[in-house]
GROMACS .gro file of N, CA and C in nm:
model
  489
    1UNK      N    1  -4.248  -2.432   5.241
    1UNK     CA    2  -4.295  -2.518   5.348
    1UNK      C    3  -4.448  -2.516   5.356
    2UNK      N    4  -4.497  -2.408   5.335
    2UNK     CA    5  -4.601  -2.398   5.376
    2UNK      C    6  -4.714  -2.444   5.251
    3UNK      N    7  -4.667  -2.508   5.109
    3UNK     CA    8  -4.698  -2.517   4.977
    3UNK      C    9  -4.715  -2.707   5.030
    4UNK      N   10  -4.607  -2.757   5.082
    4UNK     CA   11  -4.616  -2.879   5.118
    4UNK      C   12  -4.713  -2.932   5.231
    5UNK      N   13  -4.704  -2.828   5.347
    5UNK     CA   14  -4.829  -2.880   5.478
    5UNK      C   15  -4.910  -2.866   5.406
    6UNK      N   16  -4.991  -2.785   5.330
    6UNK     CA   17  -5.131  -2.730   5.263
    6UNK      C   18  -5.210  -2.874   5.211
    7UNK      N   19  -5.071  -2.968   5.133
    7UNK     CA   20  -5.178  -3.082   5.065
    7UNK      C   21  -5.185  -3.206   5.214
    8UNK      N   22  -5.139  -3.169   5.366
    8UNK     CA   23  -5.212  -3.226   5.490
    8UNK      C   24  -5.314  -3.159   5.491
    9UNK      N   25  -5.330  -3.033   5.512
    9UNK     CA   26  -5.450  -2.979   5.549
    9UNK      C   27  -5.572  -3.037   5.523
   10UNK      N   28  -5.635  -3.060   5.597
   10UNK     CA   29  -5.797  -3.092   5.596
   10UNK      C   30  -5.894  -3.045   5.602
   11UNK      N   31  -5.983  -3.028   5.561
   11UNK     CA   32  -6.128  -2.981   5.532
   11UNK      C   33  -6.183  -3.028   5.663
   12UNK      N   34  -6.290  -2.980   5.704
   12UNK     CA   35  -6.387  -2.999   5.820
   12UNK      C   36  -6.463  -3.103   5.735
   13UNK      N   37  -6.496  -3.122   5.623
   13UNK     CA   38  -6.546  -3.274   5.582
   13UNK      C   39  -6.476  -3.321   5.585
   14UNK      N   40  -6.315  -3.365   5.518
   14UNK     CA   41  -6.269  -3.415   5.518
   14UNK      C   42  -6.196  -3.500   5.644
   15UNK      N   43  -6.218  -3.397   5.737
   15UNK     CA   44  -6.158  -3.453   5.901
   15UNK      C   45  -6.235  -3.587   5.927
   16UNK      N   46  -6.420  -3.517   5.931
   16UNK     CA   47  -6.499  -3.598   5.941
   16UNK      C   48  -6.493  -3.685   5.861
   17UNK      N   49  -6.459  -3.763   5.748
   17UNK     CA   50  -6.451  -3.876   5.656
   17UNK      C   51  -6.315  -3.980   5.752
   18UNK      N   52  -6.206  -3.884   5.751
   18UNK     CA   53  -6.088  -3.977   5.808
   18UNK      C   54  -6.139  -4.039   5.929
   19UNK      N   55  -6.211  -3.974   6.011
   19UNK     CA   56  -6.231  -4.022   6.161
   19UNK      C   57  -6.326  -4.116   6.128
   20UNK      N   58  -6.440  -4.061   6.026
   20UNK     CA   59  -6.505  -4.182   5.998
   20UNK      C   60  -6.436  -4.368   5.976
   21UNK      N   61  -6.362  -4.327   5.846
   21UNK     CA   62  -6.250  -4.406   5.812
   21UNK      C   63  -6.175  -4.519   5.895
   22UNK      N   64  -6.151  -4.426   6.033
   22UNK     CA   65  -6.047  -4.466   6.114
   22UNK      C   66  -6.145  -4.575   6.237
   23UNK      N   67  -6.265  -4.483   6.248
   23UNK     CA   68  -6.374  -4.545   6.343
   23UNK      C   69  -6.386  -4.675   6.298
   24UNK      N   70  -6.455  -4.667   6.154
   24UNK     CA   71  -6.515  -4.800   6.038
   24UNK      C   72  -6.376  -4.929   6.064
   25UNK      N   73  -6.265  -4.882   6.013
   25UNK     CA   74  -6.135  -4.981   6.010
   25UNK      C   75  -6.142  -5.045   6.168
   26UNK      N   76  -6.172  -4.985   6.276
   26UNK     CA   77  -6.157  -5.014   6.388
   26UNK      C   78  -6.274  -5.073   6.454
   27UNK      N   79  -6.386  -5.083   6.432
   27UNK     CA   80  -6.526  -5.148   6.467
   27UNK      C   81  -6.485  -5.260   6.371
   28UNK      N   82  -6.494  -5.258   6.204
   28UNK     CA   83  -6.504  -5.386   6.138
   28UNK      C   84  -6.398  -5.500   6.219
   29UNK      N   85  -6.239  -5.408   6.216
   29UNK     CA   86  -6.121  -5.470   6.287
   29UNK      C   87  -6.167  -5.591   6.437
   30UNK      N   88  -6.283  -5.482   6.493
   30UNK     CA   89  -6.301  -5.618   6.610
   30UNK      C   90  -6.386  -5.680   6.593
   31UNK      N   91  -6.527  -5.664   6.512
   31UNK     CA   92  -6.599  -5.787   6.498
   31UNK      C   93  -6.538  -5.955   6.498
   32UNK      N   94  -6.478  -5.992   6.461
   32UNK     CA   95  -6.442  -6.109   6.449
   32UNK      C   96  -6.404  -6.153   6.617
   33UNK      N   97  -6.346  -6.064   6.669
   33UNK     CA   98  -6.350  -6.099   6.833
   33UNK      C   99  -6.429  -6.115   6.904
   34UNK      N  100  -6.530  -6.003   6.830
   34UNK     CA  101  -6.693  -6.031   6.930
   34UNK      C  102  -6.718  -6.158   6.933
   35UNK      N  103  -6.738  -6.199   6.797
   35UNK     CA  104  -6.829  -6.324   6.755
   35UNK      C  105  -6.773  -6.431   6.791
   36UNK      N  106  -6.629  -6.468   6.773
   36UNK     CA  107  -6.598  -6.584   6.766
   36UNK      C  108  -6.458  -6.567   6.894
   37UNK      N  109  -6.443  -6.459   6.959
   37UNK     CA  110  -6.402  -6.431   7.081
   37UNK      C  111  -6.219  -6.439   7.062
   38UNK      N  112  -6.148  -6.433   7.198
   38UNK     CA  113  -5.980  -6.501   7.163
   38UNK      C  114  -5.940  -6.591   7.268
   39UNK      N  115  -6.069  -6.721   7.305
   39UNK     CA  116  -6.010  -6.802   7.372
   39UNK      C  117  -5.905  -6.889   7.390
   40UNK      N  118  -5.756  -6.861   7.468
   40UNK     CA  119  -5.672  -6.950   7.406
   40UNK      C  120  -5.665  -7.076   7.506
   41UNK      N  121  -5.729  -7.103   7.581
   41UNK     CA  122  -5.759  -7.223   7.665
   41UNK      C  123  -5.687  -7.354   7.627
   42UNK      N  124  -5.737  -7.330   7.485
   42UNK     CA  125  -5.715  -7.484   7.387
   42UNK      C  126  -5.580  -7.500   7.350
   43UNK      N  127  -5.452  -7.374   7.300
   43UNK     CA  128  -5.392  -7.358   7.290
   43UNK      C  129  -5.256  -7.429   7.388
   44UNK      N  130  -5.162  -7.439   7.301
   44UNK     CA  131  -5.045  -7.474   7.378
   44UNK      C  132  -4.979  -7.303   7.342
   45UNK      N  133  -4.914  -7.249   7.459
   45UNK     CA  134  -4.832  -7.099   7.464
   45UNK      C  135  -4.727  -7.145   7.429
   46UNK      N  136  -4.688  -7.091   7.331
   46UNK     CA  137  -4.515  -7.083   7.329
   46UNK      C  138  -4.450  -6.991   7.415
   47UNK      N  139  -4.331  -6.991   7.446
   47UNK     CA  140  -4.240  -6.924   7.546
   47UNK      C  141  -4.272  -6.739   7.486
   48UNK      N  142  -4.245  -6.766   7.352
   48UNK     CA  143  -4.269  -6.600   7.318
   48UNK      C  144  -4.417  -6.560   7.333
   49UNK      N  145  -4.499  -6.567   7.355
   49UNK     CA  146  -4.644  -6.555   7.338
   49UNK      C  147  -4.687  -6.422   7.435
   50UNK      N  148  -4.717  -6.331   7.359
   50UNK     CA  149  -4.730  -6.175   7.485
   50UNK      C  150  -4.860  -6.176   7.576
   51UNK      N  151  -4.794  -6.115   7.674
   51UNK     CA  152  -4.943  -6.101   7.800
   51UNK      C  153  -5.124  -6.050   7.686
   52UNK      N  154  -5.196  -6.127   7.700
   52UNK     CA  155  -5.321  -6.119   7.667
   52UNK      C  156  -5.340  -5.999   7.650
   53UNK      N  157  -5.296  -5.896   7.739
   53UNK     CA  158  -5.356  -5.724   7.750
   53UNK      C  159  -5.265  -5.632   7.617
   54UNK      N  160  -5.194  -5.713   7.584
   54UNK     CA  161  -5.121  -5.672   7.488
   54UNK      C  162  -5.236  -5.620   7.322
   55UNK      N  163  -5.304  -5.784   7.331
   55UNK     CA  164  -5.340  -5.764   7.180
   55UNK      C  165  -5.455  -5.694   7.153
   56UNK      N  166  -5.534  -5.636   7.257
   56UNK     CA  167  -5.661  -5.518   7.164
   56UNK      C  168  -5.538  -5.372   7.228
   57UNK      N  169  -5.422  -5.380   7.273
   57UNK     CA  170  -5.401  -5.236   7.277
   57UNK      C  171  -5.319  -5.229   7.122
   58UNK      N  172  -5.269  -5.335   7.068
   58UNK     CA  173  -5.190  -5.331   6.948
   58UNK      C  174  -5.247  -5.296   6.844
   59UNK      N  175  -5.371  -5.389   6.872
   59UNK     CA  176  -5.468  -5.388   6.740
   59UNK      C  177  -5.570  -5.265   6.717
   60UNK      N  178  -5.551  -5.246   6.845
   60UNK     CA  179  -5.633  -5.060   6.812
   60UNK      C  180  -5.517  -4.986   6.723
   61UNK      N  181  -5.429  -4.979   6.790
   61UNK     CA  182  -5.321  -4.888   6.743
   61UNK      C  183  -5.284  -4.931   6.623
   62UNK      N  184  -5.259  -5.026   6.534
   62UNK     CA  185  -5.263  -5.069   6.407
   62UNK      C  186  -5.374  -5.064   6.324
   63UNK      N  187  -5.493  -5.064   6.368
   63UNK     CA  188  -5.654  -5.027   6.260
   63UNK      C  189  -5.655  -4.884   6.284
   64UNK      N  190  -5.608  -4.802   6.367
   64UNK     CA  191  -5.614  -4.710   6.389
   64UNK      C  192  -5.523  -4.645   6.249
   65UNK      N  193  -5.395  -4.706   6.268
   65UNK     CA  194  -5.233  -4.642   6.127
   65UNK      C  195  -5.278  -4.694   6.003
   66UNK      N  196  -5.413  -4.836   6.032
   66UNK     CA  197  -5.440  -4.882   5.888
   66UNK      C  198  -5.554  -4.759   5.831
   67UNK      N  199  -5.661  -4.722   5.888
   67UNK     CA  200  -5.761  -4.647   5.896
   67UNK      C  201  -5.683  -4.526   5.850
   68UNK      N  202  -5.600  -4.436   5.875
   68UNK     CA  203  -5.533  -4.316   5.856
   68UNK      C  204  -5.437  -4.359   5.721
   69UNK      N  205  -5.428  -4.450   5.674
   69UNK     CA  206  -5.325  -4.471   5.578
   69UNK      C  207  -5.434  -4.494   5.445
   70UNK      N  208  -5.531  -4.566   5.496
   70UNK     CA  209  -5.665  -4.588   5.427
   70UNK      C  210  -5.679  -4.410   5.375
   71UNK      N  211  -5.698  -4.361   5.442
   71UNK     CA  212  -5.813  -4.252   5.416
   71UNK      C  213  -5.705  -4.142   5.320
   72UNK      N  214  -5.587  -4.181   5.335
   72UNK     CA  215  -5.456  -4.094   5.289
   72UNK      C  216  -5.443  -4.106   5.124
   73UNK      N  217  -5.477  -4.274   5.092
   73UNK     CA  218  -5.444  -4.278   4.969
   73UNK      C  219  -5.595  -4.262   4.920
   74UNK      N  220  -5.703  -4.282   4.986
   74UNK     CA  221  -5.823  -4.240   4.883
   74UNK      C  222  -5.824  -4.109   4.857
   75UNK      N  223  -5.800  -3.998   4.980
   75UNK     CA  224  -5.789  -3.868   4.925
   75UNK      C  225  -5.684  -3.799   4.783
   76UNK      N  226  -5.587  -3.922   4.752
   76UNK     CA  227  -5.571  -3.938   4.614
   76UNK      C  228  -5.655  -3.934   4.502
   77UNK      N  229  -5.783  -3.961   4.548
   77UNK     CA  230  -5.834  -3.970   4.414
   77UNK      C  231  -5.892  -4.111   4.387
   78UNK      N  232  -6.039  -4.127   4.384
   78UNK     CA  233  -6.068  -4.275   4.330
   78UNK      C  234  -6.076  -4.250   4.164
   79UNK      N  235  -6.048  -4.161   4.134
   79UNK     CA  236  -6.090  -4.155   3.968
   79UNK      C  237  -5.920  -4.234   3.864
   80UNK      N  238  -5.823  -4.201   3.993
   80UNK     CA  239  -5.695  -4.299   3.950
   80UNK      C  240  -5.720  -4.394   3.948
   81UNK      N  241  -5.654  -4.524   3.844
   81UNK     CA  242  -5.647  -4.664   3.823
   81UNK      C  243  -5.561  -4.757   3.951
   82UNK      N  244  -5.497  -4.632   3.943
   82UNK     CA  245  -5.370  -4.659   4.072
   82UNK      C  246  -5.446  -4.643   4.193
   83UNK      N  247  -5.502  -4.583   4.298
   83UNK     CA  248  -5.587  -4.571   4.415
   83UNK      C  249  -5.707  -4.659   4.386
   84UNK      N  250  -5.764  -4.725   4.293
   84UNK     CA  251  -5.835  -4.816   4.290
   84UNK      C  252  -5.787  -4.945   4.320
   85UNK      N  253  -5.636  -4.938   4.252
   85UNK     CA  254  -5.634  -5.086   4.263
   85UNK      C  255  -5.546  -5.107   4.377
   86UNK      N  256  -5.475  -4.988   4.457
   86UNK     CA  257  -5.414  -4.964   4.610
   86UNK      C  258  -5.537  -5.061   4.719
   87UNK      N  259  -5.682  -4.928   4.681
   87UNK     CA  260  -5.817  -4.964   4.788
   87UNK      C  261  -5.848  -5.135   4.785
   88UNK      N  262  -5.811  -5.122   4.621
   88UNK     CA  263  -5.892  -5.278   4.593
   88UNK      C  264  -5.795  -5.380   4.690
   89UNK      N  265  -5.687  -5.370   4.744
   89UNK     CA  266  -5.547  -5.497   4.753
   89UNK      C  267  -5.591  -5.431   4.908
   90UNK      N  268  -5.648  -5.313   4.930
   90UNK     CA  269  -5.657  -5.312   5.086
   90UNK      C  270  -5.734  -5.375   5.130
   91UNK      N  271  -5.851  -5.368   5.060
   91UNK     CA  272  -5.996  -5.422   5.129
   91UNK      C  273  -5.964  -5.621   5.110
   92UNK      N  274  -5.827  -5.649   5.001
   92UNK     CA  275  -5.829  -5.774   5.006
   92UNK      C  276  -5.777  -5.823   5.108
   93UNK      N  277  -5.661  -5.781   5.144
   93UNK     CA  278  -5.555  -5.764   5.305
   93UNK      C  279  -5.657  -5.792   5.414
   94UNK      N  280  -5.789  -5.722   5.407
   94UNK     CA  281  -5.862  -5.687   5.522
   94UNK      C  282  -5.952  -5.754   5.566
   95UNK      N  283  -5.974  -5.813   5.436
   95UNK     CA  284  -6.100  -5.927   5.461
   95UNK      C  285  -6.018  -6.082   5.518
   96UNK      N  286  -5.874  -6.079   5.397
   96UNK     CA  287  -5.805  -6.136   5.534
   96UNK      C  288  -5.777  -6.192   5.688
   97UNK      N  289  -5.745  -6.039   5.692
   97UNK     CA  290  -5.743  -6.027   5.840
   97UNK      C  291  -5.836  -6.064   5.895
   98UNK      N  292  -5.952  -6.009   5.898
   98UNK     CA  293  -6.103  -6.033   5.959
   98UNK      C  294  -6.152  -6.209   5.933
   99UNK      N  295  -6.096  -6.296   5.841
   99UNK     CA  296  -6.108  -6.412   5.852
   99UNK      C  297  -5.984  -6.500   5.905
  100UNK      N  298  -5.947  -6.444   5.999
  100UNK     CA  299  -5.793  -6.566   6.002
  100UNK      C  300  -5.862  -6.554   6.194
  101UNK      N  301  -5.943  -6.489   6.283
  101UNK     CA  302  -5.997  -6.465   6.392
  101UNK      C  303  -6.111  -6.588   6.362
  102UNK      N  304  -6.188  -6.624   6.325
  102UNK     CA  305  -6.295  -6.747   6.307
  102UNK      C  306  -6.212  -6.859   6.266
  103UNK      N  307  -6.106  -6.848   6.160
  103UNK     CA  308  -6.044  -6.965   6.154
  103UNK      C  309  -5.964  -7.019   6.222
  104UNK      N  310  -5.862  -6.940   6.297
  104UNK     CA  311  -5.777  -6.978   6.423
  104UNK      C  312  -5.907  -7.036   6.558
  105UNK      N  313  -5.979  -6.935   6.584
  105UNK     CA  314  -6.038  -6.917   6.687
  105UNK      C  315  -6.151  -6.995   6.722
  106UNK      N  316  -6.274  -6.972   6.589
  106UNK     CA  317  -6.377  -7.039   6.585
  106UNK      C  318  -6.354  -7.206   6.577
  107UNK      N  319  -6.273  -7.229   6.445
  107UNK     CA  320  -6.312  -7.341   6.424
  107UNK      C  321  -6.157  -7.407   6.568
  108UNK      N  322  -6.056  -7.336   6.586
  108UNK     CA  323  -5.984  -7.383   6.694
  108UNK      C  324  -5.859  -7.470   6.559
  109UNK      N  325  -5.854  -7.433   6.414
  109UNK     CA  326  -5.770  -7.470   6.312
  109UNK      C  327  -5.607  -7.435   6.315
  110UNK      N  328  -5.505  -7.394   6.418
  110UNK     CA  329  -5.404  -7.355   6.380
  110UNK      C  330  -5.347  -7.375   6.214
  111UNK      N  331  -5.377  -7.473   6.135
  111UNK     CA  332  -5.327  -7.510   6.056
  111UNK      C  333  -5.347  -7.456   5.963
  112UNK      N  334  -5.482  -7.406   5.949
  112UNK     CA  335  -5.554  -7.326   5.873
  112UNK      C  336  -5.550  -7.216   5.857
  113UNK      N  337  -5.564  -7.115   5.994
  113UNK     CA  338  -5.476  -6.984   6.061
  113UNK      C  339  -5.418  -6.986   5.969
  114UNK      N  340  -5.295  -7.054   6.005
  114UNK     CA  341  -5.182  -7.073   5.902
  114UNK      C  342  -5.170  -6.993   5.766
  115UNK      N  343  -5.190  -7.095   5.751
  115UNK     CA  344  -5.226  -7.041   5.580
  115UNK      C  345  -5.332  -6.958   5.517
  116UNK      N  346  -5.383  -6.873   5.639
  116UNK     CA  347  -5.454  -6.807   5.592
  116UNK      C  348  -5.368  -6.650   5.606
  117UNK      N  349  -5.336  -6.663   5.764
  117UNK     CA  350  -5.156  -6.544   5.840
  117UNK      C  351  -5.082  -6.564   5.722
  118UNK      N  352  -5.034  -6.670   5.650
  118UNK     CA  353  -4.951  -6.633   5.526
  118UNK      C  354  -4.982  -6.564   5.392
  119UNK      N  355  -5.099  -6.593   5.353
  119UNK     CA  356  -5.165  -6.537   5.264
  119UNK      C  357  -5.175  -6.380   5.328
  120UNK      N  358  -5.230  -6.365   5.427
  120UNK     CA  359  -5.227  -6.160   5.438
  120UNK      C  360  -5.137  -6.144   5.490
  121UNK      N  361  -4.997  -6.209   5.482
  121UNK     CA  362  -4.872  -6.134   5.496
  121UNK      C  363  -4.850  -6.065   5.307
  122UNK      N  364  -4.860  -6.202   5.259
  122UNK     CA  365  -4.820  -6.162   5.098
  122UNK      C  366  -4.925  -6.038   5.108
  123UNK      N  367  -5.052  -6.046   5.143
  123UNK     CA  368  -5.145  -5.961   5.032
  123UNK      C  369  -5.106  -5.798   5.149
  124UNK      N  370  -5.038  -5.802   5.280
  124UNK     CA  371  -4.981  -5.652   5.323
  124UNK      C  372  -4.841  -5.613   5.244
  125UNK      N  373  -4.784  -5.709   5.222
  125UNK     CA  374  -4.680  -5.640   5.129
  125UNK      C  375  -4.695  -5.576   4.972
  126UNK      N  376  -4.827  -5.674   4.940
  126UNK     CA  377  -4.865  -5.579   4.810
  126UNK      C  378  -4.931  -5.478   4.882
  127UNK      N  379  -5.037  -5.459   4.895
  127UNK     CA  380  -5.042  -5.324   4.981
  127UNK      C  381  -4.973  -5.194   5.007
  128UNK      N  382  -4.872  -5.260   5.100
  128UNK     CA  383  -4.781  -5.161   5.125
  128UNK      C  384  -4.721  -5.152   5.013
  129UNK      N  385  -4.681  -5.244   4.944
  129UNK     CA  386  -4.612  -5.150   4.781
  129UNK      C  387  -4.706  -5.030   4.689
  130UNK      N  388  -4.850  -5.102   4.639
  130UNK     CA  389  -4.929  -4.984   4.632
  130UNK      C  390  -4.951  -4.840   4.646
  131UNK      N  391  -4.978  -4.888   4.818
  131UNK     CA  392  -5.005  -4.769   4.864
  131UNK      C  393  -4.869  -4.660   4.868
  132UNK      N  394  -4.697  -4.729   4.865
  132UNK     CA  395  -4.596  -4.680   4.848
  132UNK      C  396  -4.588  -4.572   4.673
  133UNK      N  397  -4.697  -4.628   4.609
  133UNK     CA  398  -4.646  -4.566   4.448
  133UNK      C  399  -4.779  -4.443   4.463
  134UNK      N  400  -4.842  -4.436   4.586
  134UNK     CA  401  -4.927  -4.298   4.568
  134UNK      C  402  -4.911  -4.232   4.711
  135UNK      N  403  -4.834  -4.255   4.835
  135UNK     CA  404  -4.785  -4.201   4.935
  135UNK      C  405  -4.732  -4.291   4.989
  136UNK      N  406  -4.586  -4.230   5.018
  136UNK     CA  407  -4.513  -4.293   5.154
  136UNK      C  408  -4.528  -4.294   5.285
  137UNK      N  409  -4.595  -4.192   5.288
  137UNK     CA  410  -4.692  -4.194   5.445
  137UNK      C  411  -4.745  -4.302   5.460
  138UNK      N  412  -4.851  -4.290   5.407
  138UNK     CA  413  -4.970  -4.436   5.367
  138UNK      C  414  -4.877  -4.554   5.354
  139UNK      N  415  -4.847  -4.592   5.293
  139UNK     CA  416  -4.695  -4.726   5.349
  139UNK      C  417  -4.632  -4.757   5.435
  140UNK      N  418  -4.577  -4.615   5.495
  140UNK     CA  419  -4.519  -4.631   5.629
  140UNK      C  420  -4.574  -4.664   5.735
  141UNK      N  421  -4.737  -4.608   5.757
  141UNK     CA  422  -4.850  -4.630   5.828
  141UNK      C  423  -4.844  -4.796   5.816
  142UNK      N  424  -4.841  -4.879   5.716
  142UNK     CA  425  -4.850  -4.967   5.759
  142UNK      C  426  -4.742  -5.082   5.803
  143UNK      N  427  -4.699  -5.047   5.815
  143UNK     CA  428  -4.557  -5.137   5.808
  143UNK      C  429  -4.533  -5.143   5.973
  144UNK      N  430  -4.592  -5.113   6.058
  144UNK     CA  431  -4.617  -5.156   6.187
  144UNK      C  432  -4.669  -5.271   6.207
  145UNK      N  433  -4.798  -5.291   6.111
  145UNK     CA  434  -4.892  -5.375   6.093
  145UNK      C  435  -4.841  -5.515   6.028
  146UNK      N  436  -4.743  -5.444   5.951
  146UNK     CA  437  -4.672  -5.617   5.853
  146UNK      C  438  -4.512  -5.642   5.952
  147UNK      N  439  -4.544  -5.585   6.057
  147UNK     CA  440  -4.433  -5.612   6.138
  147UNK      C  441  -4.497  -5.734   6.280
  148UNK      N  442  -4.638  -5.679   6.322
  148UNK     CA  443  -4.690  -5.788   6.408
  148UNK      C  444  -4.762  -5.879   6.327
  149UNK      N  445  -4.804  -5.838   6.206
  149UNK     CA  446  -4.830  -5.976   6.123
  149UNK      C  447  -4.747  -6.073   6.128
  150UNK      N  448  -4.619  -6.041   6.113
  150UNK     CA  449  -4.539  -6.115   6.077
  150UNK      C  450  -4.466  -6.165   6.214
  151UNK      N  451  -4.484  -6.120   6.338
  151UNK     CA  452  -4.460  -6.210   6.467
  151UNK      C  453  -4.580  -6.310   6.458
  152UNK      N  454  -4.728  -6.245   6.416
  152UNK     CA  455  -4.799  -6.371   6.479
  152UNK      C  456  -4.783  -6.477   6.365
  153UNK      N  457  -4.755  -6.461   6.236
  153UNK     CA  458  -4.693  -6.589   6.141
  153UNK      C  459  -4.612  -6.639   6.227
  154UNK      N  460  -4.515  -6.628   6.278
  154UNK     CA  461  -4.423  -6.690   6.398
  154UNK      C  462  -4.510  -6.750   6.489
  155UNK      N  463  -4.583  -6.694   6.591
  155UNK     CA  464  -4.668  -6.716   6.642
  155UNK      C  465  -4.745  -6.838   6.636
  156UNK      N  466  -4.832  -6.809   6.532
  156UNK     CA  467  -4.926  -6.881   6.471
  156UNK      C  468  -4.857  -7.044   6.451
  157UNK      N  469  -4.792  -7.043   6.369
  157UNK     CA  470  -4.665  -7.081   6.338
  157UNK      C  471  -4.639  -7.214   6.459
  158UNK      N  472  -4.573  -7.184   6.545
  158UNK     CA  473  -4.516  -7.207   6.713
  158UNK      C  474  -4.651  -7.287   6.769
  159UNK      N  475  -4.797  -7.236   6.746
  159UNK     CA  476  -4.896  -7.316   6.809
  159UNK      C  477  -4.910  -7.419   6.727
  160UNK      N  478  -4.939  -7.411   6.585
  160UNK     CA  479  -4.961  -7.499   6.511
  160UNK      C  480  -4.879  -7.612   6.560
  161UNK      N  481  -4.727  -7.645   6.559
  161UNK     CA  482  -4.641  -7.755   6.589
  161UNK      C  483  -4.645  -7.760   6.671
  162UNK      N  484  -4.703  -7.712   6.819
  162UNK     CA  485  -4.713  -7.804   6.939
  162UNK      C  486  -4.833  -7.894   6.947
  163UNK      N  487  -4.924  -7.815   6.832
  163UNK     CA  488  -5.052  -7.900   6.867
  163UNK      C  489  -5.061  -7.994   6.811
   0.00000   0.00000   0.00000
């Protein structure tokens, strides 16, 4: 037992890198709100559509499991082909994410949203496969995340055809 906790154990740098990690995933995560905000004024609500106070407590808590899942498979090793090309499909997922907030929001595009929520659904399931062939932790961590992705594709989805 104690051969298996050992490869959790963390280093006092290493603590400091994850928190770093977890901080970084979670500041980049809200920029796009700063800037281009989550006015839904313009919006038609669908019946399912959750109370407003809902989505920065979700989205902490998901950059938070992405950030910790992040920092899980780099401590793998960037010198693997495999944790390179895990990081590489994360940071693609992510930039994603961080552009589907200006395109829904800024330009006020559901349509666009769209297809942009579909595209980082595909690119979290590669991801999560990835990150599945160098920890299951790190996979599992995210699969919260490709679970409200995949309401606001619904979501997203639901505004687009009323508008």
């Amino acid at each position: 037992m104690k051969g298996m906790l050992q490869h959790y154990e963390l280093t006092t740098r290493e603590g400091v890198i994850a928190l770093g990690v977890i901080l970084s995933v979670n500041a980049l995560g809200a920029v796009p709100a700063v800037f281009f905000g989550a006015d839904t004024d313009w919006i038609e609500r669908p019946w399912f559509y959750p109370p407003e106070i809902l989505f920065p407590i979700v989205w902490t808590l998901l950059f938070t499991l992405m950030g910790v899942a992040l920092f899980i498979v780099w401590r793998h090793g960037t010198d693997r082909p495999s944790v390179r090309i895990a990081l590489a499909m994360f940071a693609v997922q992510f930039a994603l994410n961080l552009s589907w907030t200006p395109v829904f929001f800024g330009l006020q595009r559901p349509d666009l949203g769209l297809a942009v929520i579909v595209v980082l659904w595909v690119a979290i399931i590669a991801t999560v496969v990835l990150f599945s062939r160098i920890s299951r932790i790190a996979a599992v961590l995210l699969t919260p995340y490709l679970g409200w992705v995949s309401f606001a594709v619904a979501l997203n989805y639901a505004i687009y055809a009323t508008g």
